[in-house]
XYZ file of C-alpha atoms in Angstrom:
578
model
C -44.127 23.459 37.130
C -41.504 20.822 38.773
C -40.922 19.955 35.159
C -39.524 23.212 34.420
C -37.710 23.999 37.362
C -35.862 21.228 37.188
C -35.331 21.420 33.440
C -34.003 25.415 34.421
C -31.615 23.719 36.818
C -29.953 21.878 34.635
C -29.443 23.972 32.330
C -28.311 26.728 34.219
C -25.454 23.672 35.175
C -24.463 22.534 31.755
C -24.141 26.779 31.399
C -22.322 27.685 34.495
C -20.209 24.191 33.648
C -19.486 25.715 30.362
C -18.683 29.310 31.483
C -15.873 27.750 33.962
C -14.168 25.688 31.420
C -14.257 28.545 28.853
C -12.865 30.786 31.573
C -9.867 28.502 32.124
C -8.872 28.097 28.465
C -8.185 32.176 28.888
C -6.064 31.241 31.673
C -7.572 33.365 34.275
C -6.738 32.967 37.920
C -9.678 31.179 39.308
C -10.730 30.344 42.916
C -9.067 27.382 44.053
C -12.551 25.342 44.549
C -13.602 26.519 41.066
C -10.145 25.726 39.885
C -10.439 22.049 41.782
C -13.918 21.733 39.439
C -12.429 22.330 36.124
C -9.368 19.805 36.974
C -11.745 17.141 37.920
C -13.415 17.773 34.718
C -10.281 17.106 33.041
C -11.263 19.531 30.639
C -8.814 21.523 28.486
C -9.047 24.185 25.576
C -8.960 21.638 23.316
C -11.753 19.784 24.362
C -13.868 22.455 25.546
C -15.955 22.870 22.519
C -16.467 19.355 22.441
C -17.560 18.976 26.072
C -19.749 21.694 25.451
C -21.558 20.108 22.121
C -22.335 17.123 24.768
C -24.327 18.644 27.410
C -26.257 20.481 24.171
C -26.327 17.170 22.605
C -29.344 16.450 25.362
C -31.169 18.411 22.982
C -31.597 15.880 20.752
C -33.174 18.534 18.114
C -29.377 20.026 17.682
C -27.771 17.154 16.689
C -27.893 17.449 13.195
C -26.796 21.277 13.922
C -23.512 20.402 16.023
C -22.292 17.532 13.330
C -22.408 19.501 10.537
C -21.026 22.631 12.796
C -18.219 20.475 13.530
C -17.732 19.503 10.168
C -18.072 22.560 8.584
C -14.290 23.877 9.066
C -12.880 20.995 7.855
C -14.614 20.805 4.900
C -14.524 24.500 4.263
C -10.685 24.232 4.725
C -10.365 21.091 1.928
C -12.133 23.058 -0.417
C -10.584 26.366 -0.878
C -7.424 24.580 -0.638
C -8.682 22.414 -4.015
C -9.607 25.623 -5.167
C -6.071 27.177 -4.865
C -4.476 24.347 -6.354
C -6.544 24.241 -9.948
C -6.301 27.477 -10.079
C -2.901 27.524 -9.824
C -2.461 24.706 -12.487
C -4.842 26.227 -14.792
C -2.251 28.502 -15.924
C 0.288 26.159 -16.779
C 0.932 24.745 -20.079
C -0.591 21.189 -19.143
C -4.100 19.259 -18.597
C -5.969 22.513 -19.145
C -4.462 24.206 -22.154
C -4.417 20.692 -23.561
C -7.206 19.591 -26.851
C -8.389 17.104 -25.087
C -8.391 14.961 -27.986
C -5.361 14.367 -27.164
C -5.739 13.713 -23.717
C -4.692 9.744 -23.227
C -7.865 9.126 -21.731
C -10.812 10.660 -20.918
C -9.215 13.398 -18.065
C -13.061 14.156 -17.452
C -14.411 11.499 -15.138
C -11.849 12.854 -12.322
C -12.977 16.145 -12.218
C -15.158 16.075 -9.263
C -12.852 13.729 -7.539
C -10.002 14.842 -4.931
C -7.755 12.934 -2.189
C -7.864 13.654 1.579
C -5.548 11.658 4.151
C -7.017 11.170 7.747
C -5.150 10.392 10.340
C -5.678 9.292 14.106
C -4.408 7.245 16.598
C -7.736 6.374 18.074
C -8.751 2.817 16.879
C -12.110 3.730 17.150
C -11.766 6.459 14.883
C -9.822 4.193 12.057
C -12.841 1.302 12.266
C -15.528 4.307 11.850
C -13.253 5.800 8.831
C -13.032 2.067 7.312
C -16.626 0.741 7.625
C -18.089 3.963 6.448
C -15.673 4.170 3.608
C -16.694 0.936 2.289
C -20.216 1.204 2.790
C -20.071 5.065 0.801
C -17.743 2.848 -1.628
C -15.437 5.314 -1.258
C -12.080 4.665 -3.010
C -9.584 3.802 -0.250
C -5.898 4.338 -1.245
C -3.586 3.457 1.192
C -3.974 2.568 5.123
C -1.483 2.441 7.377
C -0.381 2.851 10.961
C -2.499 6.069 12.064
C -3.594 6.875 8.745
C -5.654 6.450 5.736
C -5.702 7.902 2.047
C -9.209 8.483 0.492
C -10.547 9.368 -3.175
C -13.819 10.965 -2.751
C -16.220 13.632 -4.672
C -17.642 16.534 -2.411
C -20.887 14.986 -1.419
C -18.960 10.977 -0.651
C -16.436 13.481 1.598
C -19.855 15.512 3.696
C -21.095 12.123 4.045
C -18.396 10.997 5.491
C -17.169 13.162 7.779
C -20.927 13.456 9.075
C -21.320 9.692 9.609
C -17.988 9.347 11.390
C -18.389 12.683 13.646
C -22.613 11.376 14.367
C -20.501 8.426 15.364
C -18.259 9.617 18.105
C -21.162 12.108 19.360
C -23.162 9.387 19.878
C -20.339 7.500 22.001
C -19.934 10.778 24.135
C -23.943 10.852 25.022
C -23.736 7.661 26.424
C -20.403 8.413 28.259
C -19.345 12.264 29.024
C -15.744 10.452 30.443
C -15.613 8.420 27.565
C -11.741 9.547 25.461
C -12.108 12.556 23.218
C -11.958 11.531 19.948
C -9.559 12.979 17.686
C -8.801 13.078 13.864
C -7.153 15.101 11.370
C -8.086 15.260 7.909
C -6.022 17.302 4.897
C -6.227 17.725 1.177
C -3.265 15.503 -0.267
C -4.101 15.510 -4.011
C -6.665 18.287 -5.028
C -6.357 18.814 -8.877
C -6.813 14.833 -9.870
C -7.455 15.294 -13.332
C -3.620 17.514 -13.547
C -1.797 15.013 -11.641
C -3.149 11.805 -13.748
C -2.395 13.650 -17.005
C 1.274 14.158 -15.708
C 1.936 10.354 -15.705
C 1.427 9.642 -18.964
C 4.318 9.260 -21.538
C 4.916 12.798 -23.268
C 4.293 11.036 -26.620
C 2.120 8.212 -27.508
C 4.273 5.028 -27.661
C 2.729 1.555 -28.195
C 6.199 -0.338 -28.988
C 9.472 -0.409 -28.517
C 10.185 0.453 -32.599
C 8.190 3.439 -32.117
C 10.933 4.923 -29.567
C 13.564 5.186 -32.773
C 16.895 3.515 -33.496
C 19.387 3.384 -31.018
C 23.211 3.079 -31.244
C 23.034 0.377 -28.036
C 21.340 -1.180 -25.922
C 22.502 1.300 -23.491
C 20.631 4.326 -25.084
C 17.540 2.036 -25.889
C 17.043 1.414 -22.330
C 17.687 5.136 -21.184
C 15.091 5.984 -24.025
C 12.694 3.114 -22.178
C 13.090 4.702 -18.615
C 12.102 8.239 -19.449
C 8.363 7.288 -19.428
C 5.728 4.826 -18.035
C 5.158 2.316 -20.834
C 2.783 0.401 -22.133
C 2.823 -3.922 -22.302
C 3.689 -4.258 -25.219
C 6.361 -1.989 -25.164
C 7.403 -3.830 -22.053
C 7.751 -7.109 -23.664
C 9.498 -5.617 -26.175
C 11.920 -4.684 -24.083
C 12.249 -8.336 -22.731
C 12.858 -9.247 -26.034
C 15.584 -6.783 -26.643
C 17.447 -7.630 -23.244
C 17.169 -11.097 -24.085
C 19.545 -10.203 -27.436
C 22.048 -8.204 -25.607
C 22.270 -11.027 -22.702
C 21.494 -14.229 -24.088
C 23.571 -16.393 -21.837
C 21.976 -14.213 -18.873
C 18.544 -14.047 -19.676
C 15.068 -16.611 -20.555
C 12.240 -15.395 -21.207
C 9.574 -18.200 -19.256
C 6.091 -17.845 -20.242
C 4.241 -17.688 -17.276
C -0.034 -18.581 -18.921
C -2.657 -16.304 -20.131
C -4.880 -13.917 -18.567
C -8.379 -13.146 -18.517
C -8.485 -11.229 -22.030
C -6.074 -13.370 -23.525
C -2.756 -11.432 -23.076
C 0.751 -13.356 -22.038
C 2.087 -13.300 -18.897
C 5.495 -13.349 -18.706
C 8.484 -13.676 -16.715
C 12.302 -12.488 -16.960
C 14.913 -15.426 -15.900
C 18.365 -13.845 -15.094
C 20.745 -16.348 -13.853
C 24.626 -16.403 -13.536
C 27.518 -19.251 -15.127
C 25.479 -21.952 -12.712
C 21.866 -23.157 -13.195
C 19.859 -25.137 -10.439
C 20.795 -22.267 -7.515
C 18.579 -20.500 -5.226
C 15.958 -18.364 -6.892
C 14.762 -15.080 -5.917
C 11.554 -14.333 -7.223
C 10.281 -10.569 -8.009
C 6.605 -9.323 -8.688
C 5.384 -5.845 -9.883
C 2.290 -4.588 -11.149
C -0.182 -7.286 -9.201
C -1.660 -3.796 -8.639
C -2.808 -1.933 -12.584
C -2.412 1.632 -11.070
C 0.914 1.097 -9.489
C 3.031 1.562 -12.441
C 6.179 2.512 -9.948
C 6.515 -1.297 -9.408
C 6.634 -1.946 -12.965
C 9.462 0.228 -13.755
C 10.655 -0.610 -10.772
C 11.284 -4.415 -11.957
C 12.686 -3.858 -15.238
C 15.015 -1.260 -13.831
C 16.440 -3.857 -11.347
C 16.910 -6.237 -14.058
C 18.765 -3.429 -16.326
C 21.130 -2.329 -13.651
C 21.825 -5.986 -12.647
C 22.671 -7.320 -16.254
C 24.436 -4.074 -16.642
C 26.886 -4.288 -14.014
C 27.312 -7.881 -14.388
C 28.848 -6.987 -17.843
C 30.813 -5.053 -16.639
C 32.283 -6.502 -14.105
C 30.983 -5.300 -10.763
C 32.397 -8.227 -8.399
C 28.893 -7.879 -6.302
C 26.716 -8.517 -9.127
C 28.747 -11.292 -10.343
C 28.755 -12.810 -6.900
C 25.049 -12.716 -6.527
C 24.004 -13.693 -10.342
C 26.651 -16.714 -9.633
C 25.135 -17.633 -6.954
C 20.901 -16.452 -7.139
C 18.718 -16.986 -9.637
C 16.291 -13.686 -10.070
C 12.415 -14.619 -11.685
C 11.235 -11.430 -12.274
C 7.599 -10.760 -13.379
C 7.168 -6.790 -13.476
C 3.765 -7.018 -14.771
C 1.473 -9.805 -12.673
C -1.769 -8.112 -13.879
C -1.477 -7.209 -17.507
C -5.107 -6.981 -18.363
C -5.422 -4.244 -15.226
C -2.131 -2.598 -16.385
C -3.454 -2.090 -20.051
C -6.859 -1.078 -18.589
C -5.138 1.626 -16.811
C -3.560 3.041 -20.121
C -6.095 3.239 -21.728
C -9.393 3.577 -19.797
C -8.981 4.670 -15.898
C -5.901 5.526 -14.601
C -6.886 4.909 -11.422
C -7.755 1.130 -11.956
C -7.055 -1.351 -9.378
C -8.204 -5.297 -9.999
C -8.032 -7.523 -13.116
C -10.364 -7.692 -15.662
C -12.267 -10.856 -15.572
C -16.523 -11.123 -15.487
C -17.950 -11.927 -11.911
C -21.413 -13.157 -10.992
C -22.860 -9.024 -11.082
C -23.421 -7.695 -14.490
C -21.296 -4.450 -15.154
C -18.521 -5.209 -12.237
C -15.565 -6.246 -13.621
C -12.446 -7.841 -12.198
C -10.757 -9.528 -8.887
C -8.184 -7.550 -7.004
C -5.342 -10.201 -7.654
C -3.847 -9.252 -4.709
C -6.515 -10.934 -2.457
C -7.075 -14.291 -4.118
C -4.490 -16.617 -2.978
C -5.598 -19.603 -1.335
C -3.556 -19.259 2.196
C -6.234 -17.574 4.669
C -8.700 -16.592 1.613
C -11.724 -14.510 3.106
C -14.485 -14.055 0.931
C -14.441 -10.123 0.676
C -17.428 -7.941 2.110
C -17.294 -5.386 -0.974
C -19.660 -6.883 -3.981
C -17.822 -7.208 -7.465
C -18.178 -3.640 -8.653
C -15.330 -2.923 -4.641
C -11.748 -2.115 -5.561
C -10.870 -5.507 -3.408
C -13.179 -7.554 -3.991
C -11.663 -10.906 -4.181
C -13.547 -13.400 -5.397
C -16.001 -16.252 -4.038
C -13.301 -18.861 -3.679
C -9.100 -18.798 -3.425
C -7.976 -18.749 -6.786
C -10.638 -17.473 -8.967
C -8.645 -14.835 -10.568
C -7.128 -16.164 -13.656
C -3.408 -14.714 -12.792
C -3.219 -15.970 -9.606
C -4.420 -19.160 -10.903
C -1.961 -19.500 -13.613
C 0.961 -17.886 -11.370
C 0.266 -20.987 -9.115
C 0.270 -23.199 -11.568
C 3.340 -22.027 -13.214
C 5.185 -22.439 -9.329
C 4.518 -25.904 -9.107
C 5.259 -27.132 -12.615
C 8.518 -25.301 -12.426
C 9.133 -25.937 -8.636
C 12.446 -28.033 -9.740
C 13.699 -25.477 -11.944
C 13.273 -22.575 -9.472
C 14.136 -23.553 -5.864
C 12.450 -20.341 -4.429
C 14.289 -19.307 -1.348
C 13.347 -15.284 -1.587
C 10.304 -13.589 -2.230
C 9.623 -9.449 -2.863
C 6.296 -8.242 -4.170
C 6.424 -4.480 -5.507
C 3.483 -2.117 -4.782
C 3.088 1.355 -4.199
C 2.535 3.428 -2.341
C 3.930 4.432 1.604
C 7.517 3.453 1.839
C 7.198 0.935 3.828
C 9.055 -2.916 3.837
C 6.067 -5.299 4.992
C 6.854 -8.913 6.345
C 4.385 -11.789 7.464
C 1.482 -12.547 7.670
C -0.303 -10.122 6.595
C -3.899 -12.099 7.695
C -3.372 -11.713 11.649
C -1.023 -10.082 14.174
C -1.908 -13.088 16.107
C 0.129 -15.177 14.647
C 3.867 -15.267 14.718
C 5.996 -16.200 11.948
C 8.647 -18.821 12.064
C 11.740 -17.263 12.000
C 10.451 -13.655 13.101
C 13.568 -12.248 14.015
C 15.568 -12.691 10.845
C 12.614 -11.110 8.785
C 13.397 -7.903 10.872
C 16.804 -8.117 10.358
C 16.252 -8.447 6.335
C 14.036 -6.049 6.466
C 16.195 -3.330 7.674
C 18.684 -4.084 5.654
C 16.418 -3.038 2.807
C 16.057 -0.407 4.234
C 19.275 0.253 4.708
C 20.378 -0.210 1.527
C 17.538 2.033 -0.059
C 18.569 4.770 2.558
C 22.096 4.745 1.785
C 20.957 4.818 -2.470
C 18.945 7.911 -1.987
C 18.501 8.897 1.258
C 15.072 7.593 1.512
C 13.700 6.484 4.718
C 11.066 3.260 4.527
C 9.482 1.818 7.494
C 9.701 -1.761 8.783
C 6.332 -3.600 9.569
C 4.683 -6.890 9.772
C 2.204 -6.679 7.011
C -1.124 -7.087 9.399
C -0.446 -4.160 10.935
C 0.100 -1.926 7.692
C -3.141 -3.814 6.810
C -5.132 -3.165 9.943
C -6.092 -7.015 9.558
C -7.206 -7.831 13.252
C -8.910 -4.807 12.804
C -11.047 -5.567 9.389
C -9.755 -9.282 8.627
C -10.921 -9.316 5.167
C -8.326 -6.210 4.250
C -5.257 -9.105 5.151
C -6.619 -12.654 3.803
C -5.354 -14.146 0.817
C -2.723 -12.109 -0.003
C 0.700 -13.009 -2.271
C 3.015 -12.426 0.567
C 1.446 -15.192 2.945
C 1.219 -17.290 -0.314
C 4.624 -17.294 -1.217
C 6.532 -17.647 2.328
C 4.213 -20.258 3.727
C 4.083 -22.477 0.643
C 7.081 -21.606 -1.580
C 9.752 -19.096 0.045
C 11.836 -19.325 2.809
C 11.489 -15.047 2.939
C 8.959 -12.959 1.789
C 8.125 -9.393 2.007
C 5.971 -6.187 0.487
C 7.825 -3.156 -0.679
C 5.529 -0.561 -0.714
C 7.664 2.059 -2.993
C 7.214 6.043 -3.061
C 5.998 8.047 -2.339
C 4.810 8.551 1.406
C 1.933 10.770 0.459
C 2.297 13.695 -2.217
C 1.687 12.137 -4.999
C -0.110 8.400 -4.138
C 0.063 5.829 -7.088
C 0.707 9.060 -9.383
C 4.225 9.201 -9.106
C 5.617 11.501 -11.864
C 7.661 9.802 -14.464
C 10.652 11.959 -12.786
C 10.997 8.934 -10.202
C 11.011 6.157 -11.900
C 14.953 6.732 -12.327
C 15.536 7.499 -8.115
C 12.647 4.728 -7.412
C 14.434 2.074 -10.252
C 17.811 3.101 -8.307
C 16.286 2.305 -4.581
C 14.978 -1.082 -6.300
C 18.306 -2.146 -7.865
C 20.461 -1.491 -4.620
C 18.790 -4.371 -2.856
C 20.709 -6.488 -5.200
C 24.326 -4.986 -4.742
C 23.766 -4.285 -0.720
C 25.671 -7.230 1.617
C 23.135 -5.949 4.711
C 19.972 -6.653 2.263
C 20.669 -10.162 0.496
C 23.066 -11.840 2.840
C 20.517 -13.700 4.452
C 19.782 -15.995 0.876
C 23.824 -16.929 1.920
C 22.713 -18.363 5.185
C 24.452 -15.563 6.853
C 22.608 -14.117 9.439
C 23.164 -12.994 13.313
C 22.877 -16.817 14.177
C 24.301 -18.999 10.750
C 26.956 -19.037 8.921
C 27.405 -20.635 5.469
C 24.994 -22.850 4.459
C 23.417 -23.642 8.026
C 21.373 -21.064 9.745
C 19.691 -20.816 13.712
C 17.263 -18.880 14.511
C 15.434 -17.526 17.760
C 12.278 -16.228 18.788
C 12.491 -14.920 21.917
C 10.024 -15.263 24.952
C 8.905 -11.867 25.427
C 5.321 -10.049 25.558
C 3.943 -13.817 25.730
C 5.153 -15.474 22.561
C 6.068 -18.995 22.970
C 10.471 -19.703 22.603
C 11.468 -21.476 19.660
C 14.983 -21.949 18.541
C 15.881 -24.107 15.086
C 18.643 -25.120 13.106
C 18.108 -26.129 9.467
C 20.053 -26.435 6.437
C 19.289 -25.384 2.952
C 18.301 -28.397 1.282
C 15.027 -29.325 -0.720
C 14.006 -32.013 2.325
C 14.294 -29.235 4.921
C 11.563 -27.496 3.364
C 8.562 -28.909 4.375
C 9.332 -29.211 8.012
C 9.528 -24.973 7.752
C 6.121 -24.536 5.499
C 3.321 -24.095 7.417
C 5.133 -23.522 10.701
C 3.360 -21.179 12.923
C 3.677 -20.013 16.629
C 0.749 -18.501 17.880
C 0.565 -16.177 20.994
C 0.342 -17.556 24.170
């Protein structure tokens, strides 16, 4: 009988409780003691259902009932929203009116598969989003500060959303004051299948030839930048700008992949050999075609206006040596063609039958971690630092050519978030050595991309686009910490459109715009400067830089010159927090 009087009692609290807090989200005048209650509760409208699921919550049988209540919106939302959007493209003269014969691949195996974006600025919230993402092996897209893009199928989205809301109900049963927990999540790509199709070339071309005869080089290239294009067309195209600039342009073969196919690398130098090289990756990534184009288009618009005169491009190809490799994973890039579009890694065997390739991306040997997804995870990378063939071969190719190309600059193209990423990308812990002049590069890509198209790209230090102190293994290994600890005196990531819309699927209508953002970094003072030495604290060939004593870093302040002997007393300096 005590039993259930006391039980009564405390119900009748969590309802009278309730009934306060839902009074005052009507804003009624209350009594000023009631009133006093409901402030101490620090409850408001928007947490009042919340608040309410908690007390309920000590009836452990409705726990099941308030996660998927709470879920049930969201996901209701998502889906008629889907919905709306193939229904919409199922009248247009596209994926669906298509034979699909004639589809480029098989259009099919996307169907059931859609793209939400979550965001939050709980921390909490992003590690419960991550670790339940990889363990549903849920495609993850893109994460970023406060966000994160995810591919998922109906039942991989329910799961979830149920796992991550089970998570923070849990939290709030053990603490009632605990921080209310919040998260958005919206439908960013719903017809998959429609938006894949779109990126393919209107017309199946598998060489250069097959685009026609053109009176120039000119209209060849204008021909080449209408559409995403295959490898071999690529190369192709090396070959061809190689004709029309033969004093300009080498084409240095680079090794072979996994499957066999060349790796190659565009050489585009000025009147003077031996200067300061700039080196320029695309593609490490098979789905990101937008760095691809990207690469070639800087090296059109560069030879272009060299030839004809443009006094900045003359000054810079006088001056810098440009290695540019648009395609870093050509096995991946070919895969994506012709197989999934949607294809991440490199194609190479691992230990597990049936899971194919390395995410290239991840298998450098500065700060390699052995990856926690198994072979068949989009970044899996590898049991050891080096074991994918291209980054193997890509190192190898450095060193034996470490005379001929005196790397001073470093920019890896990806896609997608508009964003310019600088070291390390392994830990926010550390500090790299000449901090404050990566900033000030930085923004003056950004800058110059702004003042191309108008575009605005964020400036970060690559850990925390990464989240790395949050999951390390996302960070370790990665080309950027490569490249400026061992070979470059700068480095960064440009993450390239767009910053949501379309993801890696970038209609072919960008790659001009996108190619035009790319090719400004090389005719902007504000954005290429620095490989002069000039900076806020150099001039000419000398440079000083300072990192400042502030939030607990330790002060440093250096003077060095560029010269081959300076080098390694900068590689592998690092200035950890104090």
């Amino acid at each position: 009988m005590l039993y259930k009087t006391t039980l009564s009692i405390a119900h009748t609290s969590v309802i009278l409780l309730s009934l306060i807090t839902a009074i005052s989200c009507f804003e009624l005048h209350l009594p000023q003691k009631v009133s006093h209650i409901v402030d101490s509760l620090q409850y408001t409208c928007g947490q009042f259902l919340q608040k309410q699921q908690i007390f309920a919550l000590y009836n452990k049988q409705n726990f099941t009932e308030i996660v998927n209540q709470n879920i049930k919106g969201i996901e209701e939302r998502v889906l008629s929203e889907l919905l709306e959007e193939r229904l919409e493209n199922e009248s247009q003269n596209d994926y669906y009116t298509a034979n699909s014969q004639n589809w480029p691949i098989d259009l099919d195996q996307y169907s059931e598969s859609f793209v939400i974006r979550i965001t939050s600025e709980d921390e909490f919230i992003k590690y419960l989003i991550f670790k339940e993402a990889k363990a549903l092996h849920i495609s993850i897209w893109e994460q970023s500060v406060g966000l994160i893009d995810l591919k998922v199928d109906r039942d991989q989205m329910h799961r979830l959303l149920y796992n991550v809301e089970s998570r923070i109900l849990e939290r709030r049963t053990r603490s009632v004051d605990s921080p209310v927990s919040e998260y958005k999540v919206q439908l960013m790509i719903g017809d998959l299948p429609q938006r894949i199709y779109e990126t393919y070339p209107s017309t199946k071309v598998t060489s250069l030839q097959a685009l026609g005869e053109f009176p120039s080089f000119q209209n060849l290239s204008n021909a080449f930048f209408e559409d995403f294009r295959t490898l071999e067309t690529i190369y192709d195209w090396f070959e061809e700008i190689q004709k029309e600039f033969p004093k300009l342009v080498s084409i240095n073969w680079i090794g072979q992949t996994y499957e066999g196919r060349d790796l190659k690398a565009l050489h585009v130098r000025g009147k003077h050999s031996g200067n300061k090289t700039v080196v320029v990756t695309g593609g490490m990534h098979a789905r990101e075609w937008i760095s691809v184009t990207s690469a070639c288009y800087a090296v059109h618009k560069l030879l272009q206006n060299y030839a004809d005169g443009h006094h900045k491009e003359a000054k810079y190809l006088d001056k810098l040596d440009f290695l540019f490799v648009p395609v870093l994973n050509p096995d991946g890039y070919e895969y994506s063609f012709n197989e999934d579009r949607l294809w991440r890694k490199n194609r190479q065997e691992t230990y597990m039958p049936r899971c194919f390739g390395i995410d290239i991306d991840h298998s450098f040997d500065y700060h390699f971690v052995k990856s926690e997804d198994l072979p068949c995870g989009e970044e899996y990378s590898g049991e050891s630092p080096f074991e994918s063939i291209e980054s193997e071969v890509w190192n190898n190719f450095l060193n034996r050519t470490k005379e001929e190309h005196k790397i001073y600059g470093y920019i890896d193209l990806h896609s997608y978030s508009q964003t310019v990423l600088y070291p390390y990308a392994y830990s926010c812990e550390i500090l790299p050595r000449d901090e404050e002049n990566l900033i000030e590069l930085g923004y003056g890509i950004a800058r110059a991309i702004r003042k191309s198209t108008g575009k605005k790209y964020q400036v970060l230090k690559a850990c925390e686009d990464r989240d790395a102190d949050l999951l390390p293994d996302l960070g370790g290994g990665t080309a950027l910490d490569y490249m400026y600890h061992n070979r470059a005196y700068w480095a960064f990531q440009i993450k390239l459109r767009d910053s949501g819309n379309h993801g890696f699927l970038l209609p072919k209508k960008f790659i001009y715009p996108v190619g035009t953002e790319k090719a400004k970094l090389f005719a902007a003072p504000e954005s290429l400067s620095v490989f002069f030495g000039k900076t806020r604290h150099g001039h000419g060939d000398g440079l000083i830089f300072d990192i400042y004593s502030m939030h607990g870093w330790s002060l440093f302040r250096a003077r060095f010159t560029y010269h081959d002997q300076a080098m390694p007393e900068l590689y592998g300096a690092e200035y950890r927090k104090e």
